[in-house]
Amino acid sequence: MARKRYTAEEIICHLRTVEIEAGKGLGIADACRKLGITEQTYYRWKKEYGGLRVKQAKRLKGLEQENARLKRLVADLSLDNSMLALRPGEWVMFTYFPIGSSMHVRAIIPHLT
């Protein structure tokens, strides 16, 4: 079965719906089943989006994406910096993880002046 991706707004709406249903006396498991999500998903979402509003959740996702982009940038700059610090004629072995890939690439290259 294909996995559905929910937006932050949908997740917060589902969390509120489950809380309302639970307040009416329906169990968490039954409320989750009614929405078509598992209990595990509900608790994971509650842990991440617990007391957030829609605007705050959007901002959180934006900040997480920006943080990931900056981490990649720092990693690339660190690699460039270490390459520049080598002595002429020295060989280098480094490991590179292409974005979106679970495989890594190893290379041994000569340091050129």
mmCIF file of C-alpha atoms in Angstrom:
data_model
loop_
_atom_site.group_PDB
_atom_site.id
_atom_site.type_symbol
_atom_site.label_atom_id
_atom_site.label_comp_id
_atom_site.label_asym_id
_atom_site.label_seq_id
_atom_site.Cartn_x
_atom_site.Cartn_y
_atom_site.Cartn_z
ATOM 1 C CA MET A 1 0.000 0.000 0.000
ATOM 2 C CA ALA A 2 1.317 3.449 -0.912
ATOM 3 C CA ARG A 3 2.323 5.686 1.942
ATOM 4 C CA LYS A 4 0.467 8.989 2.176
ATOM 5 C CA ARG A 5 2.330 12.139 3.090
ATOM 6 C CA TYR A 6 0.380 14.514 5.277
ATOM 7 C CA THR A 7 0.998 18.243 5.441
ATOM 8 C CA ALA A 8 1.485 19.999 8.766
ATOM 9 C CA GLU A 9 -2.049 21.398 8.562
ATOM 10 C CA GLU A 10 -3.559 17.961 8.012
ATOM 11 C CA ILE A 11 -1.572 16.465 10.880
ATOM 12 C CA ILE A 12 -2.655 19.164 13.322
ATOM 13 C CA CYS A 13 -6.259 18.787 12.153
ATOM 14 C CA HIS A 14 -6.083 15.005 12.711
ATOM 15 C CA LEU A 15 -4.583 15.482 16.181
ATOM 16 C CA ARG A 16 -7.400 17.828 17.163
ATOM 17 C CA THR A 17 -9.998 15.460 15.732
ATOM 18 C CA VAL A 18 -8.634 12.551 17.776
ATOM 19 C CA GLU A 19 -8.629 14.702 20.920
ATOM 20 C CA ILE A 20 -12.259 15.726 20.304
ATOM 21 C CA GLU A 21 -13.315 12.124 19.676
ATOM 22 C CA ALA A 22 -11.459 10.990 22.800
ATOM 23 C CA GLY A 23 -13.243 13.721 24.771
ATOM 24 C CA LYS A 24 -16.577 12.325 23.621
ATOM 25 C CA GLY A 25 -15.674 8.985 25.145
ATOM 26 C CA LEU A 26 -14.278 7.212 22.090
ATOM 27 C CA GLY A 27 -10.935 5.485 22.654
ATOM 28 C CA ILE A 28 -7.739 6.701 21.022
ATOM 29 C CA ALA A 29 -7.446 3.505 18.985
ATOM 30 C CA ASP A 30 -10.999 3.850 17.691
ATOM 31 C CA ALA A 31 -10.566 7.535 16.856
ATOM 32 C CA CYS A 32 -7.347 6.769 14.964
ATOM 33 C CA ARG A 33 -9.033 3.930 13.080
ATOM 34 C CA LYS A 34 -11.847 6.304 12.145
ATOM 35 C CA LEU A 35 -9.293 8.699 10.601
ATOM 36 C CA GLY A 36 -7.372 5.913 8.888
ATOM 37 C CA ILE A 37 -4.121 6.276 10.819
ATOM 38 C CA THR A 38 -2.390 3.957 13.241
ATOM 39 C CA GLU A 39 -1.999 4.622 16.953
ATOM 40 C CA GLN A 40 1.752 4.681 16.490
ATOM 41 C CA THR A 41 1.397 7.447 13.898
ATOM 42 C CA TYR A 42 -0.890 9.390 16.224
ATOM 43 C CA TYR A 43 1.609 9.274 19.109
ATOM 44 C CA ARG A 44 4.533 10.145 16.812
ATOM 45 C CA TRP A 45 2.618 13.145 15.486
ATOM 46 C CA LYS A 46 1.574 14.145 18.998
ATOM 47 C CA LYS A 47 5.197 14.050 20.103
ATOM 48 C CA GLU A 48 6.310 16.247 17.192
ATOM 49 C CA TYR A 49 3.326 18.572 16.732
ATOM 50 C CA GLY A 50 1.788 18.338 20.221
ATOM 51 C CA GLY A 51 0.913 21.915 21.143
ATOM 52 C CA LEU A 52 1.668 23.636 17.858
ATOM 53 C CA ARG A 53 -0.610 25.743 15.747
ATOM 54 C CA VAL A 54 -0.581 25.452 11.955
ATOM 55 C CA LYS A 55 1.585 28.554 11.496
ATOM 56 C CA GLN A 56 4.134 27.301 14.031
ATOM 57 C CA ALA A 57 4.267 23.867 12.369
ATOM 58 C CA LYS A 58 4.952 25.434 8.968
ATOM 59 C CA ARG A 59 7.741 27.511 10.480
ATOM 60 C CA LEU A 60 9.204 24.422 12.181
ATOM 61 C CA LYS A 61 9.327 22.498 8.886
ATOM 62 C CA GLY A 62 10.919 25.483 7.139
ATOM 63 C CA LEU A 63 13.583 25.752 9.829
ATOM 64 C CA GLU A 64 14.310 22.012 9.640
ATOM 65 C CA GLN A 65 14.801 22.246 5.870
ATOM 66 C CA GLU A 66 17.056 25.292 6.246
ATOM 67 C CA ASN A 67 19.072 23.488 8.931
ATOM 68 C CA ALA A 68 19.575 20.466 6.662
ATOM 69 C CA ARG A 69 20.685 22.724 3.809
ATOM 70 C CA LEU A 70 23.177 24.521 6.039
ATOM 71 C CA LYS A 71 24.579 21.222 7.364
ATOM 72 C CA ARG A 72 25.241 20.057 3.791
ATOM 73 C CA LEU A 73 26.888 23.390 3.032
ATOM 74 C CA VAL A 74 29.172 23.101 6.069
ATOM 75 C CA ALA A 75 30.115 19.539 5.107
ATOM 76 C CA ASP A 76 31.016 20.626 1.565
ATOM 77 C CA LEU A 77 33.049 23.578 2.812
ATOM 78 C CA SER A 78 34.864 21.371 5.347
ATOM 79 C CA LEU A 79 35.833 18.994 2.561
ATOM 80 C CA ASP A 80 37.057 21.874 0.400
ATOM 81 C CA ASN A 81 39.024 23.268 3.326
ATOM 82 C CA SER A 82 40.692 19.931 4.079
ATOM 83 C CA MET A 83 41.628 19.564 0.403
ATOM 84 C CA LEU A 84 43.270 22.986 0.396
ATOM 85 C CA ALA A 85 45.265 22.167 3.540
ATOM 86 C CA LEU A 86 47.131 19.263 1.909
ATOM 87 C CA ARG A 87 50.738 19.348 0.859
ATOM 88 C CA PRO A 88 51.480 19.196 -2.885
ATOM 89 C CA GLY A 89 51.733 15.618 -4.177
ATOM 90 C CA GLU A 90 49.864 14.117 -1.200
ATOM 91 C CA TRP A 91 47.117 11.582 -1.928
ATOM 92 C CA VAL A 92 43.731 11.873 -0.275
ATOM 93 C CA MET A 93 41.003 9.350 0.428
ATOM 94 C CA PHE A 94 37.572 10.715 1.219
ATOM 95 C CA THR A 95 34.036 9.375 1.466
ATOM 96 C CA TYR A 96 31.164 11.235 -0.129
ATOM 97 C CA PHE A 97 27.447 10.587 0.424
ATOM 98 C CA PRO A 98 25.466 11.896 -2.553
ATOM 99 C CA ILE A 99 22.227 13.622 -1.550
ATOM 100 C CA GLY A 100 19.264 11.248 -1.689
ATOM 101 C CA SER A 101 21.433 8.153 -1.885
ATOM 102 C CA SER A 102 22.128 5.532 0.744
ATOM 103 C CA MET A 103 25.373 4.535 -0.993
ATOM 104 C CA HIS A 104 28.658 6.271 -0.458
ATOM 105 C CA VAL A 105 31.455 6.944 -2.911
ATOM 106 C CA ARG A 106 35.095 6.539 -1.939
ATOM 107 C CA ALA A 107 37.795 8.191 -3.960
ATOM 108 C CA ILE A 108 41.542 8.503 -3.777
ATOM 109 C CA ILE A 109 42.762 11.541 -5.608
ATOM 110 C CA PRO A 110 46.116 13.266 -5.933
ATOM 111 C CA HIS A 111 46.396 16.741 -4.538
ATOM 112 C CA LEU A 112 47.362 18.981 -7.419
ATOM 113 C CA THR A 113 49.101 22.296 -7.029
#
